mmCIF file of C-alpha atoms in Angstrom:
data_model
loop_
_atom_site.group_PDB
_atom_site.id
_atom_site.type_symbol
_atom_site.label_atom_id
_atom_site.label_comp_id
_atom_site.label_asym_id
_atom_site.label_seq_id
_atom_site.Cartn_x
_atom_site.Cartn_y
_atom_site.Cartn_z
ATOM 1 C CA UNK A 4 0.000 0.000 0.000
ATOM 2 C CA UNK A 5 1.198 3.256 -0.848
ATOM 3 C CA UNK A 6 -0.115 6.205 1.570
ATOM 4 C CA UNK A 7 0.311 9.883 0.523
ATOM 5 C CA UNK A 8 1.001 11.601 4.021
ATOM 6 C CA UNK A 9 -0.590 15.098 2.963
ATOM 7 C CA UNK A 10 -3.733 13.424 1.267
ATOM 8 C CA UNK A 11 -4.581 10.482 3.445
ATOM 9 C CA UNK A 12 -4.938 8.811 -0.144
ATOM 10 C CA UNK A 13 -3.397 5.041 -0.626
ATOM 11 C CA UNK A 14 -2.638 3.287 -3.473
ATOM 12 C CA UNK A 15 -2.106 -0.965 -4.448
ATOM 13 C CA UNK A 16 0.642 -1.833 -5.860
ATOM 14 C CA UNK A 17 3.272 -4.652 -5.571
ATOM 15 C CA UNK A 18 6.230 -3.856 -3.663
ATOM 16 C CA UNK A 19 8.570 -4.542 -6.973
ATOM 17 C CA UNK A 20 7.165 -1.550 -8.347
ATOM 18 C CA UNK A 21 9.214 0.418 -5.440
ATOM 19 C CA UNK A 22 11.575 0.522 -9.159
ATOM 20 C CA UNK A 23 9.023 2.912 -10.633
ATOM 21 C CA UNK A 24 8.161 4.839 -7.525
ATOM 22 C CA UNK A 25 11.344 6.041 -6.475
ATOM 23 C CA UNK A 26 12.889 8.612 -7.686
ATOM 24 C CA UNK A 27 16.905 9.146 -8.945
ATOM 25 C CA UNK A 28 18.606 10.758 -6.247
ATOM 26 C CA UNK A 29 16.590 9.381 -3.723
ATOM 27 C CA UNK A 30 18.383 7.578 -0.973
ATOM 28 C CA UNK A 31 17.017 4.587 0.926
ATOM 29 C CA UNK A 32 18.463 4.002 4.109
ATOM 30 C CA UNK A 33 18.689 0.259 5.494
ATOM 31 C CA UNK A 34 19.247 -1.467 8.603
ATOM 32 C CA UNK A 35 22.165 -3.866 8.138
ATOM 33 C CA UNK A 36 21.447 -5.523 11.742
ATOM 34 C CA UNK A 37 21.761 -9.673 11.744
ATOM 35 C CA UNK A 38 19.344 -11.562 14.230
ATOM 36 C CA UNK A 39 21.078 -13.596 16.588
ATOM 37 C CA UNK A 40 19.759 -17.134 17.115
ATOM 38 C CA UNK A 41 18.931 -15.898 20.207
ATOM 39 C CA UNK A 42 16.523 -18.931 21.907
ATOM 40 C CA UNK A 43 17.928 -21.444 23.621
ATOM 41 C CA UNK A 44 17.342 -24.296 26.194
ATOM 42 C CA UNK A 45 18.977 -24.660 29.204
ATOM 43 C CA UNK A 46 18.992 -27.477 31.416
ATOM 44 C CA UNK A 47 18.859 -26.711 35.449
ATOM 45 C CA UNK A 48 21.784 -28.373 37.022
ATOM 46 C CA UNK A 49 19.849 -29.274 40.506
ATOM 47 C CA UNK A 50 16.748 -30.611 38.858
ATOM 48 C CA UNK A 51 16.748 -31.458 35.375
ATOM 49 C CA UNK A 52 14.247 -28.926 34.494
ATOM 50 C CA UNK A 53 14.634 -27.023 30.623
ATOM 51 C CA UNK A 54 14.114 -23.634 31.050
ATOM 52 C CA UNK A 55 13.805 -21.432 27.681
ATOM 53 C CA UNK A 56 16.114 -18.338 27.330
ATOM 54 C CA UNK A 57 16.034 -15.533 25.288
ATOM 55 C CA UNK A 58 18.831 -13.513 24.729
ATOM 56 C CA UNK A 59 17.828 -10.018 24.748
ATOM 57 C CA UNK A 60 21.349 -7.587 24.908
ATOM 58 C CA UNK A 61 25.050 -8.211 26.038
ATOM 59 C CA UNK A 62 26.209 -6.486 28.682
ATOM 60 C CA UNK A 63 29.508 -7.945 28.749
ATOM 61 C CA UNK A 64 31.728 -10.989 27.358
ATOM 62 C CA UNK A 65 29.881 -13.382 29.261
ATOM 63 C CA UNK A 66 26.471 -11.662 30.778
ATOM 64 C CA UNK A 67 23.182 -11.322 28.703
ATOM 65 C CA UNK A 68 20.075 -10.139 29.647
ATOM 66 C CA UNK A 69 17.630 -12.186 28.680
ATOM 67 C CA UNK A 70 13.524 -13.510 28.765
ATOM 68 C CA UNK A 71 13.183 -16.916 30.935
ATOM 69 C CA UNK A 72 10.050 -18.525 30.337
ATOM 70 C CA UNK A 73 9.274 -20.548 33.338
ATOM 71 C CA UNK A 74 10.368 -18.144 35.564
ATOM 72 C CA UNK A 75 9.842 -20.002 38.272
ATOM 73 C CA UNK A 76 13.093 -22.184 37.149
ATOM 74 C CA UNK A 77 14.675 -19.568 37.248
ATOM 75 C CA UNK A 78 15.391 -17.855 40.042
ATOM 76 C CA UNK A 79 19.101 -16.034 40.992
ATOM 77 C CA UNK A 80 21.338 -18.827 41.652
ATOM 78 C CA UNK A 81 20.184 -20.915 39.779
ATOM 79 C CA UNK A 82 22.981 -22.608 37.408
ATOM 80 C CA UNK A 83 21.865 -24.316 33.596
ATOM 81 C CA UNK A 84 23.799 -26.353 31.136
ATOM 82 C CA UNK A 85 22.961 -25.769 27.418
ATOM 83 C CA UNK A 86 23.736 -28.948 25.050
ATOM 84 C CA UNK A 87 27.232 -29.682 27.077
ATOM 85 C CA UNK A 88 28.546 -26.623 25.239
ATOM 86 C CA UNK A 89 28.516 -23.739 27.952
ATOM 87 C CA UNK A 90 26.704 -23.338 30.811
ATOM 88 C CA UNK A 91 25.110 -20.323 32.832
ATOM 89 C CA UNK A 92 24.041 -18.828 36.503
ATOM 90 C CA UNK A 93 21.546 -16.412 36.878
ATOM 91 C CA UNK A 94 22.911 -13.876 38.826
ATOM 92 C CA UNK A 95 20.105 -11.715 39.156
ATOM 93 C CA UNK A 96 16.175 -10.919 38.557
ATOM 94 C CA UNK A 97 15.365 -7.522 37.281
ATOM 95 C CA UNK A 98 11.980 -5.304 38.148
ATOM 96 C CA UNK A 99 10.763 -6.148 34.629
ATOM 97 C CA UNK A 100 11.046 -10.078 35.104
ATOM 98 C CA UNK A 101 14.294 -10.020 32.917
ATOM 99 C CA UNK A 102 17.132 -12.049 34.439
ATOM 100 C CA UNK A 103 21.376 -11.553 33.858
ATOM 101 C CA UNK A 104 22.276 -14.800 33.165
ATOM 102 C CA UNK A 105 26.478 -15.248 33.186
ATOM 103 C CA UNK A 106 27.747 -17.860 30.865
ATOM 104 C CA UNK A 107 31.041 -19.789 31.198
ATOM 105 C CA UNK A 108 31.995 -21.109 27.789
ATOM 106 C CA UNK A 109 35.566 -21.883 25.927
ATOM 107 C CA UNK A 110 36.078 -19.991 22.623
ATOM 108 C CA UNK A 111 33.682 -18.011 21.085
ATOM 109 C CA UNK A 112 30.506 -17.095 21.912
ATOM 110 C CA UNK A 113 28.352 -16.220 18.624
ATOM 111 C CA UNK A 114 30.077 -19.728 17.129
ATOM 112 C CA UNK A 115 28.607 -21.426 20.006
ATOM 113 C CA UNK A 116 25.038 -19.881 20.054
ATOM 114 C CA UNK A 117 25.000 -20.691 15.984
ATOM 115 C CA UNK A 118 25.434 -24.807 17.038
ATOM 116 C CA UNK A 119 22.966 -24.426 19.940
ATOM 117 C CA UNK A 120 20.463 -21.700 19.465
ATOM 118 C CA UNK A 121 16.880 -21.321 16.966
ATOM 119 C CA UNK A 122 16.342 -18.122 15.708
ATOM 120 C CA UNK A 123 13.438 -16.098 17.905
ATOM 121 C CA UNK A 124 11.009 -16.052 15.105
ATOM 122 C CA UNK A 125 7.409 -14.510 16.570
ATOM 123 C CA UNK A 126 5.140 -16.512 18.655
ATOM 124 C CA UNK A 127 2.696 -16.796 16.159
ATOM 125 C CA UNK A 128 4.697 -18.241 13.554
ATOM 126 C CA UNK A 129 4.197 -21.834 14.423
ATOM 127 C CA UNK A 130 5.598 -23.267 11.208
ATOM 128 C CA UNK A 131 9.709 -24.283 11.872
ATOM 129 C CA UNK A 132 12.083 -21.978 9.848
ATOM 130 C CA UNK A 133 14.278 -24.507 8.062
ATOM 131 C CA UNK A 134 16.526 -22.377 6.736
ATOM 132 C CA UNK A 135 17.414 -19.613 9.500
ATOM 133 C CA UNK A 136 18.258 -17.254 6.385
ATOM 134 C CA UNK A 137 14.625 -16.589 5.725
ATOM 135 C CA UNK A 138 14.637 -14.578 9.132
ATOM 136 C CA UNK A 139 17.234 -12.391 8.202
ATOM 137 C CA UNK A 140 17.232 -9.543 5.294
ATOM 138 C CA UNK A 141 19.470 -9.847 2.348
ATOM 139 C CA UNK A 142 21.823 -7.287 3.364
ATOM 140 C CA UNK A 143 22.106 -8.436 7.136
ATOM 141 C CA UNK A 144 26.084 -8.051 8.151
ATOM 142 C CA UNK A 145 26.588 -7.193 11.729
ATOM 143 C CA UNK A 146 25.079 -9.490 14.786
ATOM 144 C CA UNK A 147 23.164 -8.163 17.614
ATOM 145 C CA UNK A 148 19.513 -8.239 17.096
ATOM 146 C CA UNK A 149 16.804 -10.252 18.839
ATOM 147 C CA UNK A 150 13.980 -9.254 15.852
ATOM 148 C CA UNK A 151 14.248 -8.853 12.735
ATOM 149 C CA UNK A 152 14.066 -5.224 11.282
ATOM 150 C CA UNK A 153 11.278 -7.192 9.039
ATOM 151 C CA UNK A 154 10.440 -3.867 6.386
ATOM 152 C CA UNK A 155 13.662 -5.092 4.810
ATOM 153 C CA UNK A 156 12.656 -8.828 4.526
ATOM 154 C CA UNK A 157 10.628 -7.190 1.332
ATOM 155 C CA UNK A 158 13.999 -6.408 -0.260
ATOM 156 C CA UNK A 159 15.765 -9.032 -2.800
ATOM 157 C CA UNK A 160 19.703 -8.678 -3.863
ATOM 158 C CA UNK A 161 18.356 -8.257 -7.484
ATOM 159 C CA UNK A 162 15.940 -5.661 -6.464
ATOM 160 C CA UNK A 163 18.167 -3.609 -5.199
ATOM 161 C CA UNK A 164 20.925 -3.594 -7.950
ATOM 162 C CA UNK A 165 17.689 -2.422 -10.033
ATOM 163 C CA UNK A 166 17.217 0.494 -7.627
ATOM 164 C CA UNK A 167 20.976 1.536 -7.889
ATOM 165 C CA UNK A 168 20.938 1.225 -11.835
ATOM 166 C CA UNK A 169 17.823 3.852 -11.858
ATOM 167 C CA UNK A 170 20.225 5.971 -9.641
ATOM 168 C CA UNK A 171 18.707 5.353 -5.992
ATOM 169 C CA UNK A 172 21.279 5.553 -3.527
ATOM 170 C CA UNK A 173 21.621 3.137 -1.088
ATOM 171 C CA UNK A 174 22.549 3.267 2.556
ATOM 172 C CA UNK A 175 23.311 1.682 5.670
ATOM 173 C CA UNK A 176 22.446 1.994 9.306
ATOM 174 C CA UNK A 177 23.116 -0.322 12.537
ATOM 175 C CA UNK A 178 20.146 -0.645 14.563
ATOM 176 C CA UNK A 179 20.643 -3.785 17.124
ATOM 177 C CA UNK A 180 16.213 -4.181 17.876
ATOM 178 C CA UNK A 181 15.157 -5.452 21.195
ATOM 179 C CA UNK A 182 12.000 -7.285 22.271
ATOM 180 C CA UNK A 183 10.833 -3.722 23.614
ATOM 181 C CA UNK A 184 10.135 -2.553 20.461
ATOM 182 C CA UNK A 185 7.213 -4.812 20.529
ATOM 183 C CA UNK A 186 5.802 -4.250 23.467
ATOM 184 C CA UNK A 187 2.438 -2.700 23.573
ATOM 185 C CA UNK A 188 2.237 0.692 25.289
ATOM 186 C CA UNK A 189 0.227 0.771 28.765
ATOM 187 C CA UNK A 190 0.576 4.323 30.353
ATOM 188 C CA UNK A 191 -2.471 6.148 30.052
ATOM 189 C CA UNK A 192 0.116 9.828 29.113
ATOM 190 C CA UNK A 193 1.951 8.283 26.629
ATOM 191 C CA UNK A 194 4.675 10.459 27.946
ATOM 192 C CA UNK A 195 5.172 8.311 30.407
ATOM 193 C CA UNK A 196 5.926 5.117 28.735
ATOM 194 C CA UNK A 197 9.492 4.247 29.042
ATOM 195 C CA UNK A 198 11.229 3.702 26.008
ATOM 196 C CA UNK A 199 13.458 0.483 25.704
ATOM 197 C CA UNK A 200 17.631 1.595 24.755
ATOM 198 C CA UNK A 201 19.005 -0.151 21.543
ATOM 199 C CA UNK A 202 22.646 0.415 19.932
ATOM 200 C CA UNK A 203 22.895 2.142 16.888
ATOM 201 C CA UNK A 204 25.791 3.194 14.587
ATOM 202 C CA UNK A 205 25.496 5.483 11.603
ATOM 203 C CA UNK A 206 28.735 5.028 9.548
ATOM 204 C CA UNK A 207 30.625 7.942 8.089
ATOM 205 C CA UNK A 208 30.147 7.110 4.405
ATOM 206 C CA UNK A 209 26.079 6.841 5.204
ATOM 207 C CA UNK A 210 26.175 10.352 7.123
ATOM 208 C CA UNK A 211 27.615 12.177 4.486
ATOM 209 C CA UNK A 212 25.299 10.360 1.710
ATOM 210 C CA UNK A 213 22.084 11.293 3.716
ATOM 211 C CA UNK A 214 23.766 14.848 4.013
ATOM 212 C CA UNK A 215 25.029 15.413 0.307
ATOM 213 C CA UNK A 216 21.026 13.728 -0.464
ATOM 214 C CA UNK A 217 19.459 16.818 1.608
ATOM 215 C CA UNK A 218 21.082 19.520 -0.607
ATOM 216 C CA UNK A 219 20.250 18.311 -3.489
ATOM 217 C CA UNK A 220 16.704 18.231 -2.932
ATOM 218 C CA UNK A 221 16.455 14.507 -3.001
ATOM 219 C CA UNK A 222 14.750 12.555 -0.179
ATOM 220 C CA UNK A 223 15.340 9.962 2.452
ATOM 221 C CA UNK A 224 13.520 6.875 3.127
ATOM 222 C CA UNK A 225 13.969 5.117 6.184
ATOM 223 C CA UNK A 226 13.104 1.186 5.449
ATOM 224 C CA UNK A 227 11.374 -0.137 8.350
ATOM 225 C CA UNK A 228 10.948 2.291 11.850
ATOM 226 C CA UNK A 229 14.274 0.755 12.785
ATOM 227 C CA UNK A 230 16.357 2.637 10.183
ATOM 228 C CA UNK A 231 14.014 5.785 11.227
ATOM 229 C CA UNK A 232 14.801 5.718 14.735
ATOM 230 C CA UNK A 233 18.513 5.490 14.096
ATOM 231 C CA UNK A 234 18.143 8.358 11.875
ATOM 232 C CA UNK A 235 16.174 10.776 13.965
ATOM 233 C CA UNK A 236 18.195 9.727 17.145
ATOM 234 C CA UNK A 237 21.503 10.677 15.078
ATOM 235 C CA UNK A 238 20.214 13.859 13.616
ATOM 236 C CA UNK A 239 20.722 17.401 14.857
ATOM 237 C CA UNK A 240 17.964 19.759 14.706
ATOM 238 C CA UNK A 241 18.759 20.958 10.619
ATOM 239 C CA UNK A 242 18.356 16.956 10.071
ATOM 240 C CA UNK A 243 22.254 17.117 9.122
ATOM 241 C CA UNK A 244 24.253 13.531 10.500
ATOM 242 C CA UNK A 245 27.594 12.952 11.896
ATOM 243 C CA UNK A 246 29.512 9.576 12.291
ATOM 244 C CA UNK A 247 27.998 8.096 15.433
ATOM 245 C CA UNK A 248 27.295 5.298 17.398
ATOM 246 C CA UNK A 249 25.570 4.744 20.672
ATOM 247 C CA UNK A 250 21.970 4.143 22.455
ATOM 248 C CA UNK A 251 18.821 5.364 21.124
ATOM 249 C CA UNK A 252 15.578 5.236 23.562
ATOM 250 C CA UNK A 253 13.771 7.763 21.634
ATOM 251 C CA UNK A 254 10.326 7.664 21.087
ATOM 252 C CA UNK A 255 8.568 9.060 18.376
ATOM 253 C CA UNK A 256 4.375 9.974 18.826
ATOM 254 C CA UNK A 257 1.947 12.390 17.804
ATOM 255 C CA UNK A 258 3.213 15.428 17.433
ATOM 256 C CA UNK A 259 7.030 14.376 16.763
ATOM 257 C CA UNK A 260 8.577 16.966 14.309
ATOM 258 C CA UNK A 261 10.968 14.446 12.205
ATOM 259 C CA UNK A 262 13.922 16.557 11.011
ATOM 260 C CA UNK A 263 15.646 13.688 8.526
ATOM 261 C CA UNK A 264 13.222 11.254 6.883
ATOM 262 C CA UNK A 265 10.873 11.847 4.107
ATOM 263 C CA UNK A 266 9.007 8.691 3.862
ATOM 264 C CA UNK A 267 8.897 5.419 5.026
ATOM 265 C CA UNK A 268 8.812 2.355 3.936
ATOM 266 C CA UNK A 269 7.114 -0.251 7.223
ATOM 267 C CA UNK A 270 4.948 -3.429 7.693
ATOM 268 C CA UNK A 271 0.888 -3.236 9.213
ATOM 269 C CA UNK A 272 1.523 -2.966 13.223
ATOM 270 C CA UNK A 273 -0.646 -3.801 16.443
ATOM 271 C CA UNK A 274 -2.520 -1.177 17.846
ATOM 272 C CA UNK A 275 -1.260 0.360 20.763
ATOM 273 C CA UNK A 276 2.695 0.119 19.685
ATOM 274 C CA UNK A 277 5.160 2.280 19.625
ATOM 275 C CA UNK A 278 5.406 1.314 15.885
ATOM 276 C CA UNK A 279 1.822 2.263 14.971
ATOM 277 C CA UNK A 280 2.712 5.922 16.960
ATOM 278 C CA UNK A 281 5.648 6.497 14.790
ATOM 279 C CA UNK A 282 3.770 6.045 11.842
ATOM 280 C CA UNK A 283 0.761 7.737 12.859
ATOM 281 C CA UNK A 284 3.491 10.907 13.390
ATOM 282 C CA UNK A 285 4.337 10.967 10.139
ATOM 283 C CA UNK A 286 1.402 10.118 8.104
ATOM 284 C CA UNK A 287 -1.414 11.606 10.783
ATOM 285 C CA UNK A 288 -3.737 9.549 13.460
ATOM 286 C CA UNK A 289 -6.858 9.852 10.827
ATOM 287 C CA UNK A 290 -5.128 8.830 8.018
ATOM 288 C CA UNK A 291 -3.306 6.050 9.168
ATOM 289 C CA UNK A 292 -6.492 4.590 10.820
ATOM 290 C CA UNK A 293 -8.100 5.024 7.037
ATOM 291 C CA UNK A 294 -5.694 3.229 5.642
ATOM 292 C CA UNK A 295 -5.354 0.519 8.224
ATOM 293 C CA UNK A 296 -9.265 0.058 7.627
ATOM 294 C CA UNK A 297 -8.573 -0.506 3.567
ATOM 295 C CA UNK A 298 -5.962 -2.791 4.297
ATOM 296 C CA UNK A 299 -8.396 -4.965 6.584
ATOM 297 C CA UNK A 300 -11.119 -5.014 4.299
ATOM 298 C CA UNK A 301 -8.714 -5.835 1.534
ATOM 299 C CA UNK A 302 -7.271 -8.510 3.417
ATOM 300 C CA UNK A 303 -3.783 -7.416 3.879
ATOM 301 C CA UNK A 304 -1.213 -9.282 5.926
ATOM 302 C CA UNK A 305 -0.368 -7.188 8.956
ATOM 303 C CA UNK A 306 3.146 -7.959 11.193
ATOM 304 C CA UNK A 307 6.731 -9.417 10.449
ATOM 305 C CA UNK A 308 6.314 -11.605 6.956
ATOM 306 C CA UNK A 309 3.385 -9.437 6.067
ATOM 307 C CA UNK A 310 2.410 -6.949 3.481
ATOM 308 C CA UNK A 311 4.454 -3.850 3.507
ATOM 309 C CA UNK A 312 3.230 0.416 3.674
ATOM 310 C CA UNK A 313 5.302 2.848 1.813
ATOM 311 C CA UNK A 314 4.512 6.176 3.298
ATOM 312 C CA UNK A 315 5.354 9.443 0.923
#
């Protein structure tokens, strides 16, 4: 669906036809995160109980945070082994339910978790990925995500040497996403909803392209809310970037006045997200609700392998 921001008008088209759409001198701007097959299965050491684990951000060589699901298994203390390949203490419970968990392991970490761990595909996804490749976009290059950024899972490698030869520019942004992105929004002033932190880095090369794009009138399109975070975060008031890298916890609503992005390219949300509020800043509440009501009625698939929004 293609939504025209100013108009609240939307269009059907195929997402190939991005080709046509686009202009030359545009630049697209993509998240270049890898997911992390970040689930795993521990076995408790006193009891022989398997505990699930999600690995949500490192905090250090050997501590994660992480999702435990029971919880009840695992409490601080409590010590797992995971396939006779490393093993792990929780060392303590946070307010939110989230647990440190410390691993002791020989050699390297991410080659270990690629023998032992299942990529965190959605809950509702109850098919088993086969081919772990399928959760990951085309592009993907540096590991740290527990999601995938899934606006880019639309792209193909041919698709976007086609957008090149047309004269699109193409960019790159880190954004490492966390489970929090997901997670619905409860406060009744959205003001006081606390944002989730995530790394980001915006590479020098992709700085001065988004900057040299600006002044010559051409625009930037963030694919997937992801790539529009990073951007905003990075981004000083006249929308110009720097090289940078750090955490971004910002939150984007109603009322938001973005100073890089011109458009966005993003999947069908749940209501009450953080996602849907970023969109509805750019594109406007009423419209946005319009256009989620056409892409109901016309049977569109909403969330991570769904149908995809480009909003202009």
């Amino acid at each position: 669906m293609v939504l025209d921001k100013k108009t609240g008008a939307t269009e059907h088209r195929v997402f190939s036809d991005l080709t046509e759409i686009l202009m030359p001198g545009d630049s697209l701007i993509l998240n270049d995160t890898r997911v992390l097959p970040a689930r795993i299965y521990g076995e408790k050491i006193s009891t022989g109980a398997v505990v699930e684990f999600l690995l949500l951000k490192q905090l250090s060589a050997s501590q994660w945070e992480c999702i435990v699901k029971p919880g009840k298994k695992a409490r601080e203390g409590a010590a797992f082994d995971f396939s006779g390949i490393m093993q792990g203490t929780i060392t303590q419970v946070l307010e939110t339910g989230n647990r440190i968990i410390d691993f002791s392991f020989e050699g390297n970490f991410f080659e270990l978790l690629e023998k032992i761990g299942y990529m965190p595909i959605p809950p509702y996804i109850k098919e088993k990925l086969e081919d772990n490749e399928r959760y990951q976009t085309v592009y993907s290059k540096h590991l740290g995500s527990a999601a995938a950024p899934t606006a880019g899972l639309h792209f193909t490698k041919q698709m976007l040497q086609a957008l090149e030869q047309k004269g699109i520019n193409i960019g790159y942004v880190t954004l490492h996403v966390g489970l929090g992105t997901f997670r619905p929004v409860k406060a009744d002033n959205i003001e006081e909803h606390v944002m989730h932190s995530e790394h980001y880095r915006v590479p020098e090369e992709t700085a001065a392209l988004i900057n040299a794009t600006k002044a010559k009138g051409g625009r930037i399109i963030a694919v997937g809310t992801t790539s529009c975070r990073t951007l905003e975060t990075a981004a000083d008031e006249s929308g110009k970037l720097q090289a940078s890298e750090g955490e971004s916890k910002i939150f984007i609503y109603p009322g938001y006045r973005f100073k890089c992005i011109d458009a966005l390219i993003t999947n069908f949300h749940l209501p009450e997200s953080t996602l849907i509020m970023l969109v509805s800043a750019l594109a406007g509440r009423e419209n946005v609700l319009r256009a989620y009501e056409t892409a109901v009625r016309e049977e569109y698939r909403f969330f991570s392998f769904g149908d995809a929004m480009f909003i202009v």
